[in-house]
Amino acid sequence: MTRILKVGAAQLGPIQRENNRKEVVERLIALLNKGALASCDLVVFPELALTTFFPRWWSEDIAEFDHFFETEMPNKEVQPLFDEAKKLGIGFHLGYAEMTPDGHRYNTAILVSKNGDTLGKYRKVHLPGHEENEPWRTFQHLERYYFEPGDELKVFGAFDGILGMAICNDRRWSETYRVLGLQGCELALIGYNTPVHYPPDPSQDVLAGFHNHLVMQSGAYQNGMWVVGVAKAGNEEGCDLLGESSIIAPSGEIIAQCSTVEDELVSAVVDLDMCANYKETLFNFDRYRRPEVYKSITSQTGVEIPEGIEVQKQDDEGLKGS
């Protein structure tokens, strides 16, 4: 029997610092209802979907921003979203800032069933940005200051398939998709808050949209999985965030994409059985992978040029003859 899901990518427009949880949750519920009208089984919300992207600001006292964190989930302010999902019979994915009972802070996402039960939790592994105050930047990116990294990429059996989660910068690393793929992942859910401007190298700004889709499309294709990438977009506290939320097939093709930088839902029919077309042919891992050759991937982090390798400089004559 074919395993078909209707999935909605629920992009959010900007959330400003003065917007409270109640206002934001009302927007999420409105998008959830649009998902219901589109007959969605699952709606995917972005990274840090309940607040503004607060790591753009520095504070000497990290506790100053504790009000942006959720100490339990669901809590009183977010419970209406869970209630609405249960009433509508729609599952959802939600990104938020998590503070554990013992005071640890994470950039987190959860997967919630059609009955409003939490099926799984993921904590962002690849934290981007910097740890120190860098006031020269137009805006800062202090995730490595405010959050601790997660330590596991795992999958969950849900919605008749095998689902995985990743968050924002995780999508730029091929290891993310491969680790999920090696666990049989058929549908990866990814939320992001991505600035169009990249202060360390502004020459990349014009490529922001291209890079966003490049990594998700290649990850989908090379691992035979669906990928749903969902943005918080628009001008948030003076920072332009990329939109272009999309649903990508195991072929690497974009099946649906948002066209605004506002609250918007696009949906697509996701055939989980399509994954086998790639997992059992070109990307049959068991048949073709050579893990004994890939040892450097897990034995080192940075680049290590092998001993004895020297860069040969061409002289003028060599250049003329080339």
PDB file of C-alpha atoms in Angstrom:
ATOM      1  CA  MET A   1       0.000   0.000   0.000  1.00  0.00           C
ATOM      2  CA  THR A   2       1.391   3.390  -0.994  1.00  0.00           C
ATOM      3  CA  ARG A   3       2.309   5.615   1.950  1.00  0.00           C
ATOM      4  CA  ILE A   4       1.036   9.096   1.150  1.00  0.00           C
ATOM      5  CA  LEU A   5       1.266  12.171   3.382  1.00  0.00           C
ATOM      6  CA  LYS A   6       0.064  15.697   2.728  1.00  0.00           C
ATOM      7  CA  VAL A   7       2.710  17.984   4.236  1.00  0.00           C
ATOM      8  CA  GLY A   8       2.506  21.743   4.723  1.00  0.00           C
ATOM      9  CA  ALA A   9       5.493  24.079   4.959  1.00  0.00           C
ATOM     10  CA  ALA A  10       4.265  26.841   7.301  1.00  0.00           C
ATOM     11  CA  GLN A  11       6.590  29.797   6.778  1.00  0.00           C
ATOM     12  CA  LEU A  12       6.425  32.641   9.282  1.00  0.00           C
ATOM     13  CA  GLY A  13       6.981  36.290   8.567  1.00  0.00           C
ATOM     14  CA  PRO A  14       9.117  38.235  11.055  1.00  0.00           C
ATOM     15  CA  ILE A  15       8.528  38.130  14.795  1.00  0.00           C
ATOM     16  CA  GLN A  16       9.527  41.406  16.413  1.00  0.00           C
ATOM     17  CA  ARG A  17      10.902  41.724  19.909  1.00  0.00           C
ATOM     18  CA  GLU A  18       7.689  43.236  21.255  1.00  0.00           C
ATOM     19  CA  ASN A  19       5.483  40.418  19.899  1.00  0.00           C
ATOM     20  CA  ASN A  20       4.295  38.201  22.740  1.00  0.00           C
ATOM     21  CA  ARG A  21       3.702  34.426  22.742  1.00  0.00           C
ATOM     22  CA  LYS A  22      -0.072  34.810  22.499  1.00  0.00           C
ATOM     23  CA  GLU A  23       0.216  36.827  19.282  1.00  0.00           C
ATOM     24  CA  VAL A  24       2.663  34.364  17.771  1.00  0.00           C
ATOM     25  CA  VAL A  25       0.658  31.278  18.747  1.00  0.00           C
ATOM     26  CA  GLU A  26      -2.411  32.829  17.118  1.00  0.00           C
ATOM     27  CA  ARG A  27      -0.421  33.123  13.887  1.00  0.00           C
ATOM     28  CA  LEU A  28       0.685  29.490  14.172  1.00  0.00           C
ATOM     29  CA  ILE A  29      -2.909  28.394  14.717  1.00  0.00           C
ATOM     30  CA  ALA A  30      -4.005  30.366  11.643  1.00  0.00           C
ATOM     31  CA  LEU A  31      -1.380  28.547   9.574  1.00  0.00           C
ATOM     32  CA  LEU A  32      -2.442  25.232  11.086  1.00  0.00           C
ATOM     33  CA  ASN A  33      -5.999  25.929   9.948  1.00  0.00           C
ATOM     34  CA  LYS A  34      -4.740  26.692   6.449  1.00  0.00           C
ATOM     35  CA  GLY A  35      -3.070  23.300   6.620  1.00  0.00           C
ATOM     36  CA  ALA A  36      -6.397  21.739   7.548  1.00  0.00           C
ATOM     37  CA  LEU A  37      -8.068  23.382   4.547  1.00  0.00           C
ATOM     38  CA  ALA A  38      -5.302  21.886   2.383  1.00  0.00           C
ATOM     39  CA  SER A  39      -5.934  18.433   3.953  1.00  0.00           C
ATOM     40  CA  CYS A  40      -2.469  18.315   5.514  1.00  0.00           C
ATOM     41  CA  ASP A  41      -1.463  15.451   7.788  1.00  0.00           C
ATOM     42  CA  LEU A  42       1.625  17.302   9.030  1.00  0.00           C
ATOM     43  CA  VAL A  43       2.505  21.012   9.215  1.00  0.00           C
ATOM     44  CA  VAL A  44       6.119  22.114   9.642  1.00  0.00           C
ATOM     45  CA  PHE A  45       6.910  25.362  11.485  1.00  0.00           C
ATOM     46  CA  PRO A  46      10.351  27.082  11.508  1.00  0.00           C
ATOM     47  CA  GLU A  47      13.272  27.263  13.898  1.00  0.00           C
ATOM     48  CA  LEU A  48      12.647  29.465  16.976  1.00  0.00           C
ATOM     49  CA  ALA A  49       9.031  29.841  15.887  1.00  0.00           C
ATOM     50  CA  LEU A  50       7.765  31.382  19.136  1.00  0.00           C
ATOM     51  CA  THR A  51      10.121  34.362  19.448  1.00  0.00           C
ATOM     52  CA  THR A  52      12.294  36.769  17.573  1.00  0.00           C
ATOM     53  CA  PHE A  53      15.811  35.501  16.772  1.00  0.00           C
ATOM     54  CA  PHE A  54      17.309  36.823  20.006  1.00  0.00           C
ATOM     55  CA  PRO A  55      20.905  35.522  19.441  1.00  0.00           C
ATOM     56  CA  ARG A  56      21.446  38.575  17.249  1.00  0.00           C
ATOM     57  CA  TRP A  57      21.931  40.599  20.469  1.00  0.00           C
ATOM     58  CA  TRP A  58      24.771  40.471  22.987  1.00  0.00           C
ATOM     59  CA  SER A  59      24.212  40.606  26.735  1.00  0.00           C
ATOM     60  CA  GLU A  60      26.856  40.310  29.427  1.00  0.00           C
ATOM     61  CA  ASP A  61      24.210  38.588  31.540  1.00  0.00           C
ATOM     62  CA  ILE A  62      22.989  35.551  29.612  1.00  0.00           C
ATOM     63  CA  ALA A  63      19.996  35.303  31.953  1.00  0.00           C
ATOM     64  CA  GLU A  64      18.673  38.605  30.551  1.00  0.00           C
ATOM     65  CA  PHE A  65      17.179  36.626  27.671  1.00  0.00           C
ATOM     66  CA  ASP A  66      15.781  33.734  29.692  1.00  0.00           C
ATOM     67  CA  HIS A  67      12.254  34.938  28.913  1.00  0.00           C
ATOM     68  CA  PHE A  68      12.804  33.816  25.311  1.00  0.00           C
ATOM     69  CA  PHE A  69      13.205  30.199  26.485  1.00  0.00           C
ATOM     70  CA  GLU A  70      10.494  27.607  27.160  1.00  0.00           C
ATOM     71  CA  THR A  71      10.951  25.719  30.441  1.00  0.00           C
ATOM     72  CA  GLU A  72       8.283  23.172  29.526  1.00  0.00           C
ATOM     73  CA  MET A  73       6.514  22.145  26.343  1.00  0.00           C
ATOM     74  CA  PRO A  74       3.648  22.502  25.991  1.00  0.00           C
ATOM     75  CA  ASN A  75       3.228  25.338  28.453  1.00  0.00           C
ATOM     76  CA  LYS A  76       0.209  27.497  29.182  1.00  0.00           C
ATOM     77  CA  GLU A  77       0.924  29.928  26.342  1.00  0.00           C
ATOM     78  CA  VAL A  78       1.574  27.262  23.697  1.00  0.00           C
ATOM     79  CA  GLN A  79      -1.089  24.756  24.793  1.00  0.00           C
ATOM     80  CA  PRO A  80      -3.721  26.291  22.454  1.00  0.00           C
ATOM     81  CA  LEU A  81      -1.593  25.217  19.471  1.00  0.00           C
ATOM     82  CA  PHE A  82      -1.528  21.627  20.731  1.00  0.00           C
ATOM     83  CA  ASP A  83      -5.268  21.739  21.389  1.00  0.00           C
ATOM     84  CA  GLU A  84      -6.015  23.059  17.903  1.00  0.00           C
ATOM     85  CA  ALA A  85      -3.807  20.424  16.292  1.00  0.00           C
ATOM     86  CA  LYS A  86      -5.638  17.679  18.174  1.00  0.00           C
ATOM     87  CA  LYS A  87      -9.019  19.134  17.217  1.00  0.00           C
ATOM     88  CA  LEU A  88      -8.025  19.339  13.554  1.00  0.00           C
ATOM     89  CA  GLY A  89      -6.236  15.983  13.552  1.00  0.00           C
ATOM     90  CA  ILE A  90      -2.968  17.447  12.223  1.00  0.00           C
ATOM     91  CA  GLY A  91       0.556  16.736  13.431  1.00  0.00           C
ATOM     92  CA  PHE A  92       3.181  19.467  13.540  1.00  0.00           C
ATOM     93  CA  HIS A  93       6.883  20.246  13.917  1.00  0.00           C
ATOM     94  CA  LEU A  94       7.862  23.237  16.064  1.00  0.00           C
ATOM     95  CA  GLY A  95      11.184  24.937  16.758  1.00  0.00           C
ATOM     96  CA  TYR A  96      11.811  26.856  19.991  1.00  0.00           C
ATOM     97  CA  ALA A  97      14.428  27.805  22.585  1.00  0.00           C
ATOM     98  CA  GLU A  98      14.478  25.189  25.360  1.00  0.00           C
ATOM     99  CA  MET A  99      15.701  25.553  28.935  1.00  0.00           C
ATOM    100  CA  THR A 100      15.933  22.306  30.880  1.00  0.00           C
ATOM    101  CA  PRO A 101      15.051  22.032  34.597  1.00  0.00           C
ATOM    102  CA  ASP A 102      18.765  22.040  35.433  1.00  0.00           C
ATOM    103  CA  GLY A 103      19.426  25.215  33.434  1.00  0.00           C
ATOM    104  CA  HIS A 104      20.807  23.946  30.116  1.00  0.00           C
ATOM    105  CA  ARG A 105      19.817  25.916  27.013  1.00  0.00           C
ATOM    106  CA  TYR A 106      19.211  24.382  23.589  1.00  0.00           C
ATOM    107  CA  ASN A 107      17.921  25.305  20.141  1.00  0.00           C
ATOM    108  CA  THR A 108      15.246  22.629  19.936  1.00  0.00           C
ATOM    109  CA  ALA A 109      12.554  21.172  17.696  1.00  0.00           C
ATOM    110  CA  ILE A 110       9.774  18.725  18.497  1.00  0.00           C
ATOM    111  CA  LEU A 111       7.540  16.468  16.438  1.00  0.00           C
ATOM    112  CA  VAL A 112       3.916  16.288  17.603  1.00  0.00           C
ATOM    113  CA  SER A 113       1.332  13.669  16.614  1.00  0.00           C
ATOM    114  CA  LYS A 114      -2.204  14.237  15.357  1.00  0.00           C
ATOM    115  CA  ASN A 115      -3.353  13.546  18.921  1.00  0.00           C
ATOM    116  CA  GLY A 116      -1.194  16.336  20.347  1.00  0.00           C
ATOM    117  CA  ASP A 117       1.406  13.985  21.832  1.00  0.00           C
ATOM    118  CA  THR A 118       5.127  14.744  21.536  1.00  0.00           C
ATOM    119  CA  LEU A 119       6.713  11.976  19.470  1.00  0.00           C
ATOM    120  CA  GLY A 120      10.292  13.203  19.453  1.00  0.00           C
ATOM    121  CA  LYS A 121      12.688  15.994  20.341  1.00  0.00           C
ATOM    122  CA  TYR A 122      15.841  17.183  18.561  1.00  0.00           C
ATOM    123  CA  ARG A 123      18.514  19.632  19.738  1.00  0.00           C
ATOM    124  CA  LYS A 124      20.570  21.505  17.145  1.00  0.00           C
ATOM    125  CA  VAL A 125      23.987  19.912  16.626  1.00  0.00           C
ATOM    126  CA  HIS A 126      25.828  22.396  14.372  1.00  0.00           C
ATOM    127  CA  LEU A 127      25.687  25.739  16.179  1.00  0.00           C
ATOM    128  CA  PRO A 128      26.861  28.564  13.876  1.00  0.00           C
ATOM    129  CA  GLY A 129      28.245  31.995  14.638  1.00  0.00           C
ATOM    130  CA  HIS A 130      30.462  33.066  17.500  1.00  0.00           C
ATOM    131  CA  GLU A 131      30.744  33.107  21.299  1.00  0.00           C
ATOM    132  CA  GLU A 132      32.258  36.537  21.886  1.00  0.00           C
ATOM    133  CA  ASN A 133      30.810  40.022  21.543  1.00  0.00           C
ATOM    134  CA  GLU A 134      31.635  41.297  18.032  1.00  0.00           C
ATOM    135  CA  PRO A 135      30.124  44.810  17.856  1.00  0.00           C
ATOM    136  CA  TRP A 136      31.592  45.463  14.399  1.00  0.00           C
ATOM    137  CA  ARG A 137      28.863  43.270  12.905  1.00  0.00           C
ATOM    138  CA  THR A 138      25.644  44.798  11.558  1.00  0.00           C
ATOM    139  CA  PHE A 139      23.969  42.186  13.748  1.00  0.00           C
ATOM    140  CA  GLN A 140      25.467  39.379  15.768  1.00  0.00           C
ATOM    141  CA  HIS A 141      25.009  35.612  15.556  1.00  0.00           C
ATOM    142  CA  LEU A 142      25.552  34.357  19.082  1.00  0.00           C
ATOM    143  CA  GLU A 143      24.048  30.880  19.048  1.00  0.00           C
ATOM    144  CA  ARG A 144      27.314  29.486  20.387  1.00  0.00           C
ATOM    145  CA  TYR A 145      26.952  31.851  23.346  1.00  0.00           C
ATOM    146  CA  TYR A 146      23.287  31.274  24.202  1.00  0.00           C
ATOM    147  CA  PHE A 147      22.928  27.566  23.354  1.00  0.00           C
ATOM    148  CA  GLU A 148      24.696  24.299  24.026  1.00  0.00           C
ATOM    149  CA  PRO A 149      25.013  21.879  21.087  1.00  0.00           C
ATOM    150  CA  GLY A 150      22.922  18.756  20.827  1.00  0.00           C
ATOM    151  CA  ASP A 151      24.726  15.444  20.583  1.00  0.00           C
ATOM    152  CA  GLU A 152      22.533  13.173  18.482  1.00  0.00           C
ATOM    153  CA  LEU A 153      20.956  12.916  15.046  1.00  0.00           C
ATOM    154  CA  LYS A 154      18.165  10.383  15.295  1.00  0.00           C
ATOM    155  CA  VAL A 155      14.991   9.283  13.550  1.00  0.00           C
ATOM    156  CA  PHE A 156      11.449   8.603  14.695  1.00  0.00           C
ATOM    157  CA  GLY A 157       8.808   6.202  13.468  1.00  0.00           C
ATOM    158  CA  ALA A 158       5.812   8.439  12.781  1.00  0.00           C
ATOM    159  CA  PHE A 159       3.230   9.311  10.134  1.00  0.00           C
ATOM    160  CA  ASP A 160       3.659   5.898   8.470  1.00  0.00           C
ATOM    161  CA  GLY A 161       7.344   6.546   7.832  1.00  0.00           C
ATOM    162  CA  ILE A 162      10.778   7.223   9.266  1.00  0.00           C
ATOM    163  CA  LEU A 163      11.235  10.936  10.044  1.00  0.00           C
ATOM    164  CA  GLY A 164      14.257  12.966  11.113  1.00  0.00           C
ATOM    165  CA  MET A 165      14.769  16.540  12.260  1.00  0.00           C
ATOM    166  CA  ALA A 166      17.530  19.105  11.781  1.00  0.00           C
ATOM    167  CA  ILE A 167      17.755  22.835  12.424  1.00  0.00           C
ATOM    168  CA  CYS A 168      19.069  25.652  10.204  1.00  0.00           C
ATOM    169  CA  ASN A 169      22.873  25.351  10.022  1.00  0.00           C
ATOM    170  CA  ASP A 170      22.575  21.563  10.294  1.00  0.00           C
ATOM    171  CA  ARG A 171      21.246  21.610   6.737  1.00  0.00           C
ATOM    172  CA  ARG A 172      24.570  22.919   5.404  1.00  0.00           C
ATOM    173  CA  TRP A 173      26.473  19.822   6.553  1.00  0.00           C
ATOM    174  CA  SER A 174      26.280  16.697   4.411  1.00  0.00           C
ATOM    175  CA  GLU A 175      26.904  14.587   7.508  1.00  0.00           C
ATOM    176  CA  THR A 176      23.468  15.572   8.808  1.00  0.00           C
ATOM    177  CA  TYR A 177      21.610  13.954   5.926  1.00  0.00           C
ATOM    178  CA  ARG A 178      23.927  10.951   5.726  1.00  0.00           C
ATOM    179  CA  VAL A 179      23.593  10.078   9.413  1.00  0.00           C
ATOM    180  CA  LEU A 180      19.811  10.353   9.088  1.00  0.00           C
ATOM    181  CA  GLY A 181      19.911   8.440   5.807  1.00  0.00           C
ATOM    182  CA  LEU A 182      21.885   5.602   7.369  1.00  0.00           C
ATOM    183  CA  GLN A 183      19.001   5.237   9.816  1.00  0.00           C
ATOM    184  CA  GLY A 184      16.509   4.940   6.968  1.00  0.00           C
ATOM    185  CA  CYS A 185      15.151   8.496   7.117  1.00  0.00           C
ATOM    186  CA  GLU A 186      12.452   9.134   4.534  1.00  0.00           C
ATOM    187  CA  LEU A 187      11.397  12.657   5.507  1.00  0.00           C
ATOM    188  CA  ALA A 188      13.656  15.297   7.094  1.00  0.00           C
ATOM    189  CA  LEU A 189      12.033  18.338   8.722  1.00  0.00           C
ATOM    190  CA  ILE A 190      14.233  21.446   8.888  1.00  0.00           C
ATOM    191  CA  GLY A 191      13.413  24.877  10.309  1.00  0.00           C
ATOM    192  CA  TYR A 192      15.659  27.880   9.725  1.00  0.00           C
ATOM    193  CA  ASN A 193      16.184  31.603  10.457  1.00  0.00           C
ATOM    194  CA  THR A 194      18.763  32.610   7.839  1.00  0.00           C
ATOM    195  CA  PRO A 195      19.950  36.214   7.381  1.00  0.00           C
ATOM    196  CA  VAL A 196      20.428  37.292   3.786  1.00  0.00           C
ATOM    197  CA  HIS A 197      23.523  39.255   4.836  1.00  0.00           C
ATOM    198  CA  TYR A 198      26.602  37.329   6.021  1.00  0.00           C
ATOM    199  CA  PRO A 199      28.924  39.814   7.785  1.00  0.00           C
ATOM    200  CA  PRO A 200      32.154  37.730   7.628  1.00  0.00           C
ATOM    201  CA  ASP A 201      31.914  37.527   3.808  1.00  0.00           C
ATOM    202  CA  PRO A 202      29.296  39.793   2.174  1.00  0.00           C
ATOM    203  CA  SER A 203      30.193  38.405  -1.265  1.00  0.00           C
ATOM    204  CA  GLN A 204      28.050  35.394  -0.329  1.00  0.00           C
ATOM    205  CA  ASP A 205      24.916  37.507   0.187  1.00  0.00           C
ATOM    206  CA  VAL A 206      23.784  37.261  -3.435  1.00  0.00           C
ATOM    207  CA  LEU A 207      24.054  33.467  -3.181  1.00  0.00           C
ATOM    208  CA  ALA A 208      22.002  33.062   0.003  1.00  0.00           C
ATOM    209  CA  GLY A 209      18.957  31.627  -1.750  1.00  0.00           C
ATOM    210  CA  PHE A 210      21.030  29.421  -4.039  1.00  0.00           C
ATOM    211  CA  HIS A 211      23.010  27.962  -1.145  1.00  0.00           C
ATOM    212  CA  ASN A 212      19.836  27.405   0.871  1.00  0.00           C
ATOM    213  CA  HIS A 213      18.322  25.183  -1.793  1.00  0.00           C
ATOM    214  CA  LEU A 214      21.622  23.646  -2.923  1.00  0.00           C
ATOM    215  CA  VAL A 215      22.284  21.928   0.396  1.00  0.00           C
ATOM    216  CA  MET A 216      18.732  20.681   0.900  1.00  0.00           C
ATOM    217  CA  GLN A 217      18.306  19.453  -2.663  1.00  0.00           C
ATOM    218  CA  SER A 218      21.624  17.611  -2.646  1.00  0.00           C
ATOM    219  CA  GLY A 219      20.896  16.156   0.801  1.00  0.00           C
ATOM    220  CA  ALA A 220      17.521  14.901  -0.399  1.00  0.00           C
ATOM    221  CA  TYR A 221      18.893  13.354  -3.595  1.00  0.00           C
ATOM    222  CA  GLN A 222      22.040  11.766  -2.162  1.00  0.00           C
ATOM    223  CA  ASN A 223      20.070  10.069   0.604  1.00  0.00           C
ATOM    224  CA  GLY A 224      16.800   9.283  -1.136  1.00  0.00           C
ATOM    225  CA  MET A 225      14.653  11.298   1.262  1.00  0.00           C
ATOM    226  CA  TRP A 226      12.078  14.062   1.242  1.00  0.00           C
ATOM    227  CA  VAL A 227      13.211  17.350   2.813  1.00  0.00           C
ATOM    228  CA  VAL A 228      10.916  20.083   4.098  1.00  0.00           C
ATOM    229  CA  GLY A 229      12.788  23.325   4.820  1.00  0.00           C
ATOM    230  CA  VAL A 230      10.780  26.081   6.508  1.00  0.00           C
ATOM    231  CA  ALA A 231      11.873  29.659   7.212  1.00  0.00           C
ATOM    232  CA  LYS A 232      11.114  32.526   9.495  1.00  0.00           C
ATOM    233  CA  ALA A 233      11.406  35.275   6.898  1.00  0.00           C
ATOM    234  CA  GLY A 234      11.249  39.017   6.286  1.00  0.00           C
ATOM    235  CA  ASN A 235      12.663  42.043   8.084  1.00  0.00           C
ATOM    236  CA  GLU A 236      12.977  41.115  11.744  1.00  0.00           C
ATOM    237  CA  GLU A 237      14.428  43.815  13.989  1.00  0.00           C
ATOM    238  CA  GLY A 238      16.255  45.333  11.010  1.00  0.00           C
ATOM    239  CA  CYS A 239      17.667  41.996   9.824  1.00  0.00           C
ATOM    240  CA  ASP A 240      16.430  40.605   6.504  1.00  0.00           C
ATOM    241  CA  LEU A 241      15.732  36.878   6.790  1.00  0.00           C
ATOM    242  CA  LEU A 242      15.607  34.578   3.783  1.00  0.00           C
ATOM    243  CA  GLY A 243      12.282  32.959   2.902  1.00  0.00           C
ATOM    244  CA  GLU A 244      11.958  30.434   0.075  1.00  0.00           C
ATOM    245  CA  SER A 245      10.577  27.664   2.291  1.00  0.00           C
ATOM    246  CA  SER A 246      10.303  24.529   0.181  1.00  0.00           C
ATOM    247  CA  ILE A 247       9.308  20.890  -0.061  1.00  0.00           C
ATOM    248  CA  ILE A 248      11.918  18.803  -1.889  1.00  0.00           C
ATOM    249  CA  ALA A 249      11.498  15.307  -3.327  1.00  0.00           C
ATOM    250  CA  PRO A 250      14.046  12.449  -3.139  1.00  0.00           C
ATOM    251  CA  SER A 251      14.873  13.329  -6.753  1.00  0.00           C
ATOM    252  CA  GLY A 252      16.202  16.676  -5.512  1.00  0.00           C
ATOM    253  CA  GLU A 253      13.381  18.537  -7.247  1.00  0.00           C
ATOM    254  CA  ILE A 254      11.562  21.384  -5.496  1.00  0.00           C
ATOM    255  CA  ILE A 255       7.895  20.384  -5.442  1.00  0.00           C
ATOM    256  CA  ALA A 256       6.503  23.448  -3.634  1.00  0.00           C
ATOM    257  CA  GLN A 257       8.007  26.778  -2.550  1.00  0.00           C
ATOM    258  CA  CYS A 258       6.824  29.894  -0.719  1.00  0.00           C
ATOM    259  CA  SER A 259       6.851  33.090  -2.768  1.00  0.00           C
ATOM    260  CA  THR A 260       6.651  35.740  -0.012  1.00  0.00           C
ATOM    261  CA  VAL A 261       8.517  36.684   3.173  1.00  0.00           C
ATOM    262  CA  GLU A 262       5.312  36.638   5.204  1.00  0.00           C
ATOM    263  CA  ASP A 263       3.159  34.035   6.948  1.00  0.00           C
ATOM    264  CA  GLU A 264       2.470  31.573   4.139  1.00  0.00           C
ATOM    265  CA  LEU A 265       1.655  27.892   3.772  1.00  0.00           C
ATOM    266  CA  VAL A 266       2.464  25.732   0.778  1.00  0.00           C
ATOM    267  CA  SER A 267       1.734  22.029   0.671  1.00  0.00           C
ATOM    268  CA  ALA A 268       2.567  18.946  -1.341  1.00  0.00           C
ATOM    269  CA  VAL A 269       1.685  15.289  -1.539  1.00  0.00           C
ATOM    270  CA  VAL A 270       4.633  13.320  -0.148  1.00  0.00           C
ATOM    271  CA  ASP A 271       4.919   9.731  -1.386  1.00  0.00           C
ATOM    272  CA  LEU A 272       7.225   8.053   1.124  1.00  0.00           C
ATOM    273  CA  ASP A 273       7.524   4.981  -1.092  1.00  0.00           C
ATOM    274  CA  MET A 274       9.272   7.167  -3.686  1.00  0.00           C
ATOM    275  CA  CYS A 275      12.348   7.085  -1.431  1.00  0.00           C
ATOM    276  CA  ALA A 276      12.980   3.469  -2.423  1.00  0.00           C
ATOM    277  CA  ASN A 277      13.532   4.575  -6.035  1.00  0.00           C
ATOM    278  CA  TYR A 278      16.825   6.097  -4.858  1.00  0.00           C
ATOM    279  CA  LYS A 279      17.667   4.124  -1.699  1.00  0.00           C
ATOM    280  CA  GLU A 280      17.580   0.840  -3.624  1.00  0.00           C
ATOM    281  CA  THR A 281      19.322   1.969  -6.839  1.00  0.00           C
ATOM    282  CA  LEU A 282      21.950   4.728  -7.188  1.00  0.00           C
ATOM    283  CA  PHE A 283      22.195   5.240  -3.429  1.00  0.00           C
ATOM    284  CA  ASN A 284      22.031   1.653  -2.237  1.00  0.00           C
ATOM    285  CA  PHE A 285      24.250   2.274   0.790  1.00  0.00           C
ATOM    286  CA  ASP A 286      24.802  -1.380   1.652  1.00  0.00           C
ATOM    287  CA  ARG A 287      26.011  -2.160  -1.852  1.00  0.00           C
ATOM    288  CA  TYR A 288      28.121   0.888  -2.680  1.00  0.00           C
ATOM    289  CA  ARG A 289      29.337   2.669   0.453  1.00  0.00           C
ATOM    290  CA  ARG A 290      33.015   2.256   1.465  1.00  0.00           C
ATOM    291  CA  PRO A 291      33.189   3.355   5.126  1.00  0.00           C
ATOM    292  CA  GLU A 292      36.744   2.040   5.469  1.00  0.00           C
ATOM    293  CA  VAL A 293      37.823   4.843   3.106  1.00  0.00           C
ATOM    294  CA  TYR A 294      35.961   7.581   4.983  1.00  0.00           C
ATOM    295  CA  LYS A 295      37.755   7.342   8.344  1.00  0.00           C
ATOM    296  CA  SER A 296      38.956  10.967   8.294  1.00  0.00           C
ATOM    297  CA  ILE A 297      35.327  12.128   8.458  1.00  0.00           C
ATOM    298  CA  THR A 298      35.054  11.017  12.086  1.00  0.00           C
ATOM    299  CA  SER A 299      38.723  11.033  13.140  1.00  0.00           C
ATOM    300  CA  GLN A 300      39.328  14.758  12.527  1.00  0.00           C
ATOM    301  CA  THR A 301      37.424  18.030  12.533  1.00  0.00           C
ATOM    302  CA  GLY A 302      39.600  20.567  10.712  1.00  0.00           C
ATOM    303  CA  VAL A 303      41.633  20.211   7.523  1.00  0.00           C
ATOM    304  CA  GLU A 304      44.873  18.241   7.874  1.00  0.00           C
ATOM    305  CA  ILE A 305      47.076  18.291   4.775  1.00  0.00           C
ATOM    306  CA  PRO A 306      48.863  14.933   4.556  1.00  0.00           C
ATOM    307  CA  GLU A 307      52.553  14.892   5.439  1.00  0.00           C
ATOM    308  CA  GLY A 308      54.784  15.367   2.419  1.00  0.00           C
ATOM    309  CA  ILE A 309      52.211  17.251   0.356  1.00  0.00           C
ATOM    310  CA  GLU A 310      53.569  20.582  -0.888  1.00  0.00           C
ATOM    311  CA  VAL A 311      51.886  23.094  -3.154  1.00  0.00           C
ATOM    312  CA  GLN A 312      53.903  23.413  -6.357  1.00  0.00           C
ATOM    313  CA  LYS A 313      54.157  27.001  -7.579  1.00  0.00           C
ATOM    314  CA  GLN A 314      54.221  27.523 -11.309  1.00  0.00           C
ATOM    315  CA  ASP A 315      56.810  29.933 -12.660  1.00  0.00           C
ATOM    316  CA  ASP A 316      56.079  32.347 -15.470  1.00  0.00           C
ATOM    317  CA  GLU A 317      57.246  29.848 -18.088  1.00  0.00           C
ATOM    318  CA  GLY A 318      54.974  27.189 -16.664  1.00  0.00           C
ATOM    319  CA  LEU A 319      52.032  29.556 -16.797  1.00  0.00           C
ATOM    320  CA  LYS A 320      52.771  30.459 -20.423  1.00  0.00           C
ATOM    321  CA  GLY A 321      52.899  26.838 -21.429  1.00  0.00           C
ATOM    322  CA  SER A 322      49.721  25.812 -19.660  1.00  0.00           C
TER     323      SER A 322
END
